[in-house]
Tab-separated table of C-alpha atoms in Angstrom:
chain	number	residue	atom	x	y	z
A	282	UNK	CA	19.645	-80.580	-40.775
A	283	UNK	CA	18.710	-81.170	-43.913
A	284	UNK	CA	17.530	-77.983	-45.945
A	285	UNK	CA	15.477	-78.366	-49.118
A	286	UNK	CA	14.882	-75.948	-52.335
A	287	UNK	CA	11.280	-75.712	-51.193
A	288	UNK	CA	11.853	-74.570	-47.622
A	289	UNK	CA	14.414	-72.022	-48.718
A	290	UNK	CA	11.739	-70.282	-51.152
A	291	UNK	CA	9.129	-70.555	-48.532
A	292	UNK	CA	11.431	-68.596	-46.602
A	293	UNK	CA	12.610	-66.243	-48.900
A	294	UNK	CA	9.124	-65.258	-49.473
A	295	UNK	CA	8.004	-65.218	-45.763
A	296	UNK	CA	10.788	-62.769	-45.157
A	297	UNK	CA	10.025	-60.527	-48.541
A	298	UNK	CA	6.560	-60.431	-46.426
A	299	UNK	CA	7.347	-59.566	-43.205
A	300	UNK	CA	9.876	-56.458	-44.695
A	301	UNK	CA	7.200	-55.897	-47.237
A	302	UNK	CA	4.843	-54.905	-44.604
A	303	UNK	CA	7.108	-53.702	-42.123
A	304	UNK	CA	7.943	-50.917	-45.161
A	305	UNK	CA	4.022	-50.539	-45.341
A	306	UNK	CA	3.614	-49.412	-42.120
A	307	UNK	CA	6.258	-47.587	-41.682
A	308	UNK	CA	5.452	-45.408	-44.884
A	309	UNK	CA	1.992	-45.501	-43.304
A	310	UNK	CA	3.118	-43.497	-40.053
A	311	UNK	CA	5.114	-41.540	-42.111
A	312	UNK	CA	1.797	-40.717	-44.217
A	313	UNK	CA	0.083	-39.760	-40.826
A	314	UNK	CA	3.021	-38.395	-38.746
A	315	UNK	CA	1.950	-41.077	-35.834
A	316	UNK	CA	3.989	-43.317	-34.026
A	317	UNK	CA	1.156	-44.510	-32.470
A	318	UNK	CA	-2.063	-45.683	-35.479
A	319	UNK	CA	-3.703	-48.480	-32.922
A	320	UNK	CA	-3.314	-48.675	-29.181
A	321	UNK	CA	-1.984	-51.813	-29.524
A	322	UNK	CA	1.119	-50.091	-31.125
A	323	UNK	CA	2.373	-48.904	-27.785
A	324	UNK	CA	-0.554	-49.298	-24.731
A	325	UNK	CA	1.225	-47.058	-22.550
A	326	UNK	CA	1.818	-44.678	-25.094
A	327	UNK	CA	-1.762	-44.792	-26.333
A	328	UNK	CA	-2.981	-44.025	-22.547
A	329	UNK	CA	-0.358	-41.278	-22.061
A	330	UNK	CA	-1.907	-39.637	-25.166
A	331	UNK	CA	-5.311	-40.453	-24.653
A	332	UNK	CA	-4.974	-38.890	-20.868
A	333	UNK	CA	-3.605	-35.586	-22.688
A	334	UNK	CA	-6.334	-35.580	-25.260
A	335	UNK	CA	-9.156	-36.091	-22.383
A	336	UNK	CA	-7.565	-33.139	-20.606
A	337	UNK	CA	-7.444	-30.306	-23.839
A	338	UNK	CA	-11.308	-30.931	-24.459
A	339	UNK	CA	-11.720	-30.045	-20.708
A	340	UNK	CA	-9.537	-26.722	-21.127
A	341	UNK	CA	-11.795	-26.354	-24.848
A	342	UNK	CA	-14.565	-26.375	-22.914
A	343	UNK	CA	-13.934	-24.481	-20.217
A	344	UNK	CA	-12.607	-21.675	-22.815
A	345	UNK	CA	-16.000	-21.770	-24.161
A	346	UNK	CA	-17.303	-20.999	-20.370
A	347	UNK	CA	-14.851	-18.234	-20.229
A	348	UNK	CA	-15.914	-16.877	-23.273
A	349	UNK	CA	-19.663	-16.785	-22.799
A	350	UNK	CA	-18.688	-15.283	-19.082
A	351	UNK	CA	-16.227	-12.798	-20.664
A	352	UNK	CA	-19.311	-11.599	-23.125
A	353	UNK	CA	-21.843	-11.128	-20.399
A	354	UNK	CA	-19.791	-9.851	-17.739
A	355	UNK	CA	-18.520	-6.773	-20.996
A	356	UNK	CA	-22.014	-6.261	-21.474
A	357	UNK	CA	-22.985	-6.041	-18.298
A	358	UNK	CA	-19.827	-3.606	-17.471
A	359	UNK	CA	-21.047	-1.752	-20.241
A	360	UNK	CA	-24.416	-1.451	-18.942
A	361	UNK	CA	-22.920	-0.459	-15.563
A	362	UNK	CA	-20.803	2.345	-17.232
A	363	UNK	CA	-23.922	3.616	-19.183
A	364	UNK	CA	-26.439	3.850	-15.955
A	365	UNK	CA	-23.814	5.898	-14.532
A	366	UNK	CA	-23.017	8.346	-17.379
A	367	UNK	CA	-27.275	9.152	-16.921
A	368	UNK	CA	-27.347	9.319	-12.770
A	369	UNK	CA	-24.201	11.927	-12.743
A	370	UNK	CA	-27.277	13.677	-15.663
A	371	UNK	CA	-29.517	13.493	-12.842
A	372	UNK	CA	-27.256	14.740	-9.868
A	373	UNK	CA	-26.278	17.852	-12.147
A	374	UNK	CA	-30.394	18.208	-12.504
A	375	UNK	CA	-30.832	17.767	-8.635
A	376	UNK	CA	-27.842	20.102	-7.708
A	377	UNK	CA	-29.717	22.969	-9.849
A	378	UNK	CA	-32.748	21.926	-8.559
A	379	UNK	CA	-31.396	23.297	-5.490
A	380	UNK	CA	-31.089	26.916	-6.306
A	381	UNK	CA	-33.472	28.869	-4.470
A	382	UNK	CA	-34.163	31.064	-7.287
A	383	UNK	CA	-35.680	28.704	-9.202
A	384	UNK	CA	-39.672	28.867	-9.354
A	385	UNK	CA	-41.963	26.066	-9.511
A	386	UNK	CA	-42.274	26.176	-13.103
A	387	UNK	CA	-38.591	25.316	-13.469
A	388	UNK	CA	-38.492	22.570	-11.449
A	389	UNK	CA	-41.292	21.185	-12.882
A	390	UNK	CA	-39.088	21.120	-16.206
A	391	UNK	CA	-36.346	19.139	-14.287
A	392	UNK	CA	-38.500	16.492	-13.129
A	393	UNK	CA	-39.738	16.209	-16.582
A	394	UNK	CA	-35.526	15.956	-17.719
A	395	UNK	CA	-35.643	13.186	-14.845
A	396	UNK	CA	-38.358	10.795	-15.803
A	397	UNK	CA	-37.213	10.861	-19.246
A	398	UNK	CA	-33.654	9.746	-17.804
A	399	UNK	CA	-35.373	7.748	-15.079
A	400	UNK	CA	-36.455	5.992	-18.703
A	401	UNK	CA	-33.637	5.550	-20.042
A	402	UNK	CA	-32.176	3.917	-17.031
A	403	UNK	CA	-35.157	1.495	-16.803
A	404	UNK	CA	-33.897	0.682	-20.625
A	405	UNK	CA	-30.437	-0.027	-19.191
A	406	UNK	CA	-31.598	-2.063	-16.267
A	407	UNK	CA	-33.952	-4.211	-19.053
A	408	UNK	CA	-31.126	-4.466	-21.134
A	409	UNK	CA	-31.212	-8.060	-23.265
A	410	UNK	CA	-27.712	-9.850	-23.112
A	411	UNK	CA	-28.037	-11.195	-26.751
A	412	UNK	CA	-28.822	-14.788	-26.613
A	413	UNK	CA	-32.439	-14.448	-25.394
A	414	UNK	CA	-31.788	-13.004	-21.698
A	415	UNK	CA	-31.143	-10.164	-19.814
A	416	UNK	CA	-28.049	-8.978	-18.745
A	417	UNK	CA	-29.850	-8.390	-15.275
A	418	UNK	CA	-31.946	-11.125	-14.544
A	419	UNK	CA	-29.829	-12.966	-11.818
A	420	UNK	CA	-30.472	-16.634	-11.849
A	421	UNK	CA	-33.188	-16.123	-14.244
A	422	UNK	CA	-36.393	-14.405	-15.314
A	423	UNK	CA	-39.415	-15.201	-17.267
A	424	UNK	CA	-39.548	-11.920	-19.240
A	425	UNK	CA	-37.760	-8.167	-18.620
A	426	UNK	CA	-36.430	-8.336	-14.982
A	427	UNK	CA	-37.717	-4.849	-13.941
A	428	UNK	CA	-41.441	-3.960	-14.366
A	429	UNK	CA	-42.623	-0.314	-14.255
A	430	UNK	CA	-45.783	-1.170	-11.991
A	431	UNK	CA	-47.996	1.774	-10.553
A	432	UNK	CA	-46.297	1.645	-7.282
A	433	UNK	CA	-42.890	2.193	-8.451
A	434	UNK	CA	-40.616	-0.400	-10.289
A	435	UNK	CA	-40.130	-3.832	-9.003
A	436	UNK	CA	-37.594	-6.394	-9.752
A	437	UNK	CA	-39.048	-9.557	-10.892
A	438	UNK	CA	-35.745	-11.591	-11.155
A	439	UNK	CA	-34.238	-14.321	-9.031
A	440	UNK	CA	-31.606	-12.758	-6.896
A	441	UNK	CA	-28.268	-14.006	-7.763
A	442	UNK	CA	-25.909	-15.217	-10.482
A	443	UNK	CA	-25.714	-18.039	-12.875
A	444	UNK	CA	-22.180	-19.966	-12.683
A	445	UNK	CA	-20.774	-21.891	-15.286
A	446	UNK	CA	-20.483	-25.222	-13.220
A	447	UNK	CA	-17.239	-25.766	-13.740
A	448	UNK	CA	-14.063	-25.844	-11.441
A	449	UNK	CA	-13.572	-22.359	-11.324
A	450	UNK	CA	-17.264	-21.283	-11.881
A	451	UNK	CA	-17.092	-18.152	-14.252
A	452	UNK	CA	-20.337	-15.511	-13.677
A	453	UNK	CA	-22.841	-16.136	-16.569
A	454	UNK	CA	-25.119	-12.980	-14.882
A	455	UNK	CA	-25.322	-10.224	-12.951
A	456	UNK	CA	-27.287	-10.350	-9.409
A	457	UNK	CA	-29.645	-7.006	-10.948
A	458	UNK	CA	-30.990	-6.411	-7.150
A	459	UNK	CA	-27.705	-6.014	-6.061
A	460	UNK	CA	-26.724	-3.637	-8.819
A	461	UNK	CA	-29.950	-1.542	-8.126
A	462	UNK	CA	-32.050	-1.786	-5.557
A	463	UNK	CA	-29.329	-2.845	-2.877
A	464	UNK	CA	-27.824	0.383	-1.692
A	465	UNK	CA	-27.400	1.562	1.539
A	466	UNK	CA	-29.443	4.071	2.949
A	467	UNK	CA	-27.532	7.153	3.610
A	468	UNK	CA	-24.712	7.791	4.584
A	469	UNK	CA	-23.635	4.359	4.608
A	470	UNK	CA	-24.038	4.375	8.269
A	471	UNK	CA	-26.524	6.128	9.753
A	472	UNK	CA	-29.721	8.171	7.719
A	473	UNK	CA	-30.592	11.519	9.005
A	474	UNK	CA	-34.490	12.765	8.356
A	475	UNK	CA	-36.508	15.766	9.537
A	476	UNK	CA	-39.830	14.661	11.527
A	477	UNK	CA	-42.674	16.950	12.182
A	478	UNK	CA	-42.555	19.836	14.777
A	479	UNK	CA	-43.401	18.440	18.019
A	480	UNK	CA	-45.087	22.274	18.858
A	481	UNK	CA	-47.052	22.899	15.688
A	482	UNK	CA	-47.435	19.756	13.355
A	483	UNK	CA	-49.415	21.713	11.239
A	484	UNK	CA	-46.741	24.130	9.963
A	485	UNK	CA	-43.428	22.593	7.443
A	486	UNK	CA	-41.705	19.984	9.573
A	487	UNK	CA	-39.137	21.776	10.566
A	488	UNK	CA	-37.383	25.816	10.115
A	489	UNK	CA	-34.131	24.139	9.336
A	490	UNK	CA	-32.657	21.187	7.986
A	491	UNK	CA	-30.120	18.629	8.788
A	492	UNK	CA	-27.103	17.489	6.553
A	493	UNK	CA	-26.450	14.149	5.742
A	494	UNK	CA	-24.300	13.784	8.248
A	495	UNK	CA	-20.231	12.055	8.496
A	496	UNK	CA	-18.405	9.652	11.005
A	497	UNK	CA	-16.431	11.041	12.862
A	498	UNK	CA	-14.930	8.435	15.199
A	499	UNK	CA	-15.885	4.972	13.991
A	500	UNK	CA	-14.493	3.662	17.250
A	501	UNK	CA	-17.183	5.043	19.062
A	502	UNK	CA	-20.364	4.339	17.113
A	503	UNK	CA	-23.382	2.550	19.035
A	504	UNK	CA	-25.590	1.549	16.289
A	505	UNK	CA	-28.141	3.104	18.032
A	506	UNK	CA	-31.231	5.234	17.239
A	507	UNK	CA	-31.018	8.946	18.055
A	508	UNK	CA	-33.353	11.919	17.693
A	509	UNK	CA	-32.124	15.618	17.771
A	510	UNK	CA	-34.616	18.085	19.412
A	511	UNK	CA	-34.565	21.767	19.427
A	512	UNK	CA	-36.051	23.687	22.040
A	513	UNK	CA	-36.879	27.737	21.849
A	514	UNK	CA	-35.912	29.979	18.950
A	515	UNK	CA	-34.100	32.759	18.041
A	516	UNK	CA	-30.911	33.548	20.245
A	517	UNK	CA	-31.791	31.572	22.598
A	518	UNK	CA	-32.527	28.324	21.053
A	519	UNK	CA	-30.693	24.992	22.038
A	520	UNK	CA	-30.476	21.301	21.188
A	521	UNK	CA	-30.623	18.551	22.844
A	522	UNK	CA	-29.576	14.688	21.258
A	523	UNK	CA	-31.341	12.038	23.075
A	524	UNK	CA	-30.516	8.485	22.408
A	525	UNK	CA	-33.537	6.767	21.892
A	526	UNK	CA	-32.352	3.054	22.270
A	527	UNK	CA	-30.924	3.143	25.532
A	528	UNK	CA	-32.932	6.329	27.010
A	529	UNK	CA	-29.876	8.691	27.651
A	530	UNK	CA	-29.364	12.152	26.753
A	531	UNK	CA	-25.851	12.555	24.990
A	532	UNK	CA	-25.163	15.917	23.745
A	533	UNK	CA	-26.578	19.612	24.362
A	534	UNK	CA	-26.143	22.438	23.636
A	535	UNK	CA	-26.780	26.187	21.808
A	536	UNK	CA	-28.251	26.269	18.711
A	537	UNK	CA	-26.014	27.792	15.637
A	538	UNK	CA	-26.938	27.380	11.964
A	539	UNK	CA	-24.054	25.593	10.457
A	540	UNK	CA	-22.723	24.766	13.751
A	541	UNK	CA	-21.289	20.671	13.681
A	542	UNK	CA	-22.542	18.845	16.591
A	543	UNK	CA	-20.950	15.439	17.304
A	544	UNK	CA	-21.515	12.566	19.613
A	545	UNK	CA	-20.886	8.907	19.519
A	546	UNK	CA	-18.664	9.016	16.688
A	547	UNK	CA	-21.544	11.375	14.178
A	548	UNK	CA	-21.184	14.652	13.625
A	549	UNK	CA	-24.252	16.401	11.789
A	550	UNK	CA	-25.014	20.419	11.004
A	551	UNK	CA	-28.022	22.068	11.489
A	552	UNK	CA	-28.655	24.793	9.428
A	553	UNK	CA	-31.351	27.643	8.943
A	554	UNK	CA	-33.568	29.408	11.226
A	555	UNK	CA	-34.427	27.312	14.311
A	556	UNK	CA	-37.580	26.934	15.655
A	557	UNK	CA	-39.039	25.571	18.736
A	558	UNK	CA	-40.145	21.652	18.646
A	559	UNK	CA	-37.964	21.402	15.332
A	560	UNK	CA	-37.172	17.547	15.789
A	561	UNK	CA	-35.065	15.122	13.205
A	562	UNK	CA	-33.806	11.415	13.612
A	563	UNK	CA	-30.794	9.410	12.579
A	564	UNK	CA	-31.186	5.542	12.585
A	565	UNK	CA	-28.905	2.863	11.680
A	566	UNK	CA	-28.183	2.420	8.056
A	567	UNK	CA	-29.860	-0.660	6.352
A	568	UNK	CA	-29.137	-2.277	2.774
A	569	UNK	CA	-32.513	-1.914	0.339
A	570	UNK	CA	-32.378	1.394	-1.284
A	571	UNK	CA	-33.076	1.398	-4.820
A	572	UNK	CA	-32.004	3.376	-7.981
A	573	UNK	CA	-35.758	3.849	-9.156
A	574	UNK	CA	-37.096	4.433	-5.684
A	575	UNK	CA	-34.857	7.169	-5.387
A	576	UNK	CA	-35.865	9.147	-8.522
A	577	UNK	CA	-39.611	8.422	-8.029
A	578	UNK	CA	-39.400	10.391	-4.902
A	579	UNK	CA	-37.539	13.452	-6.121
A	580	UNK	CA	-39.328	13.456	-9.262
A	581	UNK	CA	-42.741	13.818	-6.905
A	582	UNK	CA	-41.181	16.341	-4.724
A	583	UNK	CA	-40.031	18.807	-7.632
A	584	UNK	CA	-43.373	18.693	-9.378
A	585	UNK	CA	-44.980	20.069	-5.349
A	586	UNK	CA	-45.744	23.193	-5.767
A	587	UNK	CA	-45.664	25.903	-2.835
A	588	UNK	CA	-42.855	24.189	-0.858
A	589	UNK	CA	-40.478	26.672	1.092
A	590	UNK	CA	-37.030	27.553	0.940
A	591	UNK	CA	-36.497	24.913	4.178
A	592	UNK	CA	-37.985	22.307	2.338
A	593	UNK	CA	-36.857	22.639	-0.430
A	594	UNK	CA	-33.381	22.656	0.907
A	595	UNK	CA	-33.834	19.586	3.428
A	596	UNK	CA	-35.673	17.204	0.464
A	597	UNK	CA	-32.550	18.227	-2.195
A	598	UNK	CA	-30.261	17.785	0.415
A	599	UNK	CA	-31.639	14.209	1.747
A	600	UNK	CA	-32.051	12.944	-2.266
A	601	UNK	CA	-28.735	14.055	-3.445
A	602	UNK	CA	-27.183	11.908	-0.531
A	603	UNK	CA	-29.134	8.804	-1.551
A	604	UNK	CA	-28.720	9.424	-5.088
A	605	UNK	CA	-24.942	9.332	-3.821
A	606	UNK	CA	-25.208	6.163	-2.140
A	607	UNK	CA	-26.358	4.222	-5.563
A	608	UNK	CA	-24.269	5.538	-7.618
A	609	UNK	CA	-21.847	4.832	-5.153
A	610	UNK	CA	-23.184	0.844	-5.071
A	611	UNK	CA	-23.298	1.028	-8.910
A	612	UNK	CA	-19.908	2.083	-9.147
A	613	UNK	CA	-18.908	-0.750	-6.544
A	614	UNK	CA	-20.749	-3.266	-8.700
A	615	UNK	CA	-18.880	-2.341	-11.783
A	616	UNK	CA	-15.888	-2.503	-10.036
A	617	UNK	CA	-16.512	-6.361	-9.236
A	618	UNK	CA	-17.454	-6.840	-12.684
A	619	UNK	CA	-14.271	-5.670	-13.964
A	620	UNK	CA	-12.264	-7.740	-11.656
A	621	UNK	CA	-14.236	-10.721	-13.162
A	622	UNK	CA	-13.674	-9.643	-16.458
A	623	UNK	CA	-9.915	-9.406	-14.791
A	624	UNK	CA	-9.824	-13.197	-13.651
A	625	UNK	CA	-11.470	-14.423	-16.714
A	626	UNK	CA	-8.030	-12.842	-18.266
A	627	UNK	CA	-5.918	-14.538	-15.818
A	628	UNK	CA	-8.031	-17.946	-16.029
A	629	UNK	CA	-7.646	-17.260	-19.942
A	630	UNK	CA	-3.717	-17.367	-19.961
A	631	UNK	CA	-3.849	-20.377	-17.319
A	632	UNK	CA	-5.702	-22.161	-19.656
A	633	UNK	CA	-3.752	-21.591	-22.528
A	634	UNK	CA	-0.902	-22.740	-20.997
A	635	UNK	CA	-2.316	-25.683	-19.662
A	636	UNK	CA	-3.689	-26.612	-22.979
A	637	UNK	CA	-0.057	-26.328	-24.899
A	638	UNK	CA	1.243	-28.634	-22.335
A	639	UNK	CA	-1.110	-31.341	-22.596
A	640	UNK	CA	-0.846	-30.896	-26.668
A	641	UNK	CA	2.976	-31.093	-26.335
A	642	UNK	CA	2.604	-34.442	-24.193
A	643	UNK	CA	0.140	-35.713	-26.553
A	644	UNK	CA	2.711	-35.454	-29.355
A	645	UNK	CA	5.234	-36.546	-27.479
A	646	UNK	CA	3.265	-39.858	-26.770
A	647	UNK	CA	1.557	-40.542	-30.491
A	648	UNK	CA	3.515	-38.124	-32.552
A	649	UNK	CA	6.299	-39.913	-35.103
A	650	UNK	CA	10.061	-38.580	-35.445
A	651	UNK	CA	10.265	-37.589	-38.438
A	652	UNK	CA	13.841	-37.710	-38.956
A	653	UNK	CA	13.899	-41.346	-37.242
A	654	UNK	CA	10.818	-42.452	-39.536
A	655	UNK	CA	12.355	-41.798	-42.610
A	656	UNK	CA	15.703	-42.934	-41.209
A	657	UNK	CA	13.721	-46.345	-40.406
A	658	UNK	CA	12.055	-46.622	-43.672
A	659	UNK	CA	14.915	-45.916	-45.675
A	660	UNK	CA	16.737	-48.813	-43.551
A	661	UNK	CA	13.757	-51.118	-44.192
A	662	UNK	CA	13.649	-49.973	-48.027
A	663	UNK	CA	17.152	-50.938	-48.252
A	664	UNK	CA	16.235	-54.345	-46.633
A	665	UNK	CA	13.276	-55.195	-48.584
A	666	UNK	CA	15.519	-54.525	-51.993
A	667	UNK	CA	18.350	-56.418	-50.650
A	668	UNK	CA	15.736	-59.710	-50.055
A	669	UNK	CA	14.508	-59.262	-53.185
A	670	UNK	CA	18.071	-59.625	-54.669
A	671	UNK	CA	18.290	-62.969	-52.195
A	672	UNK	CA	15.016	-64.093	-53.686
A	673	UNK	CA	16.169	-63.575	-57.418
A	674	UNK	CA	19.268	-65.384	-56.809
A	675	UNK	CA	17.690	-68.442	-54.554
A	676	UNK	CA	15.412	-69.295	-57.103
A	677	UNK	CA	17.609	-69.819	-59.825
A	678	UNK	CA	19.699	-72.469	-57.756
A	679	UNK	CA	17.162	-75.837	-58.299
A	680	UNK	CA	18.716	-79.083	-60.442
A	681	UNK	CA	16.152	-78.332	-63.054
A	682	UNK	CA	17.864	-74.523	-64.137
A	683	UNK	CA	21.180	-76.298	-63.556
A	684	UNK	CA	20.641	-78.966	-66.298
A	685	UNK	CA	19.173	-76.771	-68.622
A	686	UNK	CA	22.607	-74.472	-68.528
């Protein structure tokens, strides 16, 4: 095959070309640190990567969740931990409110100590998360979830909690009926109450008072409704516990203050003076009792004037029990919010971990070897100079140069 001086300088310069811009890309990804600049560089590299990329701005994002969870579920904990600081205020208030030596006067000046903490709380329950809502409103409100209406305070939010929507659906909120007004009634399992004397409704309900009561035998409770009647006074007085659902007498016997008396798995204590028709019930507990509710009523019973040493005794006895029950509830709630706050750690490290694998597969699909780019750009450096040496020495060799030697 014939060869002429014109196809060997095309040549030469084709090749200087093709090393030329071999060089230039290779100094290129060296420039950017890629292997990969264009997906046509490597296809299955560039959908390996682009897979890896796709799945960090899901973890980004659901960081961002976690974060705006994390915030409201620390205020809300907060919250949680402040309402309780100011009803354990109120029990100490309620327990001295006990003390028979106290006059009217006095406890007067604890329900005003009360409603100024009753206040407070209402504060706390209103409390704005920051960001133009409240910590409390559930799945939403229009305004301040709790209202202080005439009749008491009423929640106004949707029941509930916001999630975040994604796979593992963070808490954005905190359900604020279930933090306050969703207590049971109390006990826990049944509620004991005095009723009015069945001989003399006119006088106090009752000469002595029933305790709040304990289970005894949970294998043995009926759920049912009882009443507990006394009949005759002094020395001679007895009880008698009738269950009211199914129509059966199940307990009698002699009345003693301070005496337990148990039946179906309850055991209550009557104490004080008994008197004849005395009469008090204990029903099934039920879910609805609320923090405000709660302090409304013993805030109107310590500013009643003239009450006795049996009432007295029976009404502190009865509101220290519920005010037991919400704290109890309020506690419980801030123990769930701290186990989300919990998660949203554990989620947090999950996340992180995913993340640093996909970003270490990511680099391993685009990212360049250093070591092997500059190896391969020194190699193609050394190529390039090495054709241009070729070049210099081709184009010297026509008849033309020869002759004129």
């Amino acid at each position: 095959m014939r060869v002429s001086t014109a196809n060997m300088f095309d040549s030469s310069i084709s090749t200087l070309q093709r090393r030329q811009q071999s060089m230039q890309e290779s100094q290129q990804k060296l420039t950017s640190g890629k292997r990969i600049e264009y997906a046509s560089d490597d296809p299955t590299g560039a959908a390996r990567a682009e897979r890896a990329l796709s799945s960090i701005e899901r973890v980004d994002a659901n960081q961002r969740a976690l974060e705006a969870s994390r915030n409201n579920m620390s205020l809300g904990e907060s919250a949680l931990g402040d309402a309780n600081e100011i009803l354990q205020q109120i029990r100490e208030a309620m327990v001295a409110a006990g003390n028979a030596t106290y006059s009217d006067p006095e406890r007067e000046g604890l329900a005003k100590k009360i409603t100024g903490l009753r206040d407070q709380l209402l504060s706390i329950a209103n409390r704005p998360d920051g960001s133009g809502g409240f910590v409390f409103a559930g799945q939403g409100a229009e305004g301040a979830p709790f209202i202080d209406a005439p009749g008491g305070v009423t929640y106004i939010g949707t029941p509930g909690s916001v999630q975040s929507g994604n796979l593992e659906q963070y808490a954005m909120s905190i359900d604020g009926r279930m933090a306050w007004e969703q207590a049971r009634s109390g006990n826990g399992t049944f509620v004991t109450a005095v009723q009015p004397n069945t001989v003399d409704p006119s006088n106090p309900p009752a000469k002595s008072w029933i305790d709040a009561g304990r289970v005894s035998n949970p294998a043995l409770l009926t759920g049912s409704s009882y009443q507990v009647q006394v009949s005759g006074s002094g020395a001679t007085a007895t009880y008698s516990v009738l269950d009211i659902t199914n129509g059966t007498t199940v307990a009698t016997g002699p009345f003693a203050s301070g005496k337990t008396i148990d039946f179906d798995g309850i055991s209550v204590t009557l104490t004080g003076q008994a008197a004849d028709g005395d009469m008090f019930s204990i029903e099934p507990s039920a879910v609805g009792l609320g923090v405000f509710d709660v302090l409304d009523g013993t805030i109107a019973e310590l500013r009643t004037p003239l009450r006795g040493d049996t009432q007295i005794a029976q009404t502190n006895a009865m509101r220290l029990r519920d005010l037991d029950s919400v704290i109890g509830n309020m506690q419980n709630m801030r123990t769930e919010v701290g186990e989300r706050l919990n998660n949203l750690d554990g989620s947090q490290s999950r996340m992180s971990s995913l993340k640093l694998y996909n970003q270490t597969e990511q680099s391993a699909a685009e990212d360049l070897d250093m070591i092997q780019g500059i190896s391969d750009f020194q190699n193609q450096q050394a190529g390039y100079d090495a054709a241009l040496k070729t070049y210099a020495s081709v184009q010297r060799m026509s008849l033309f140069q020869y002759l004129n030697l």
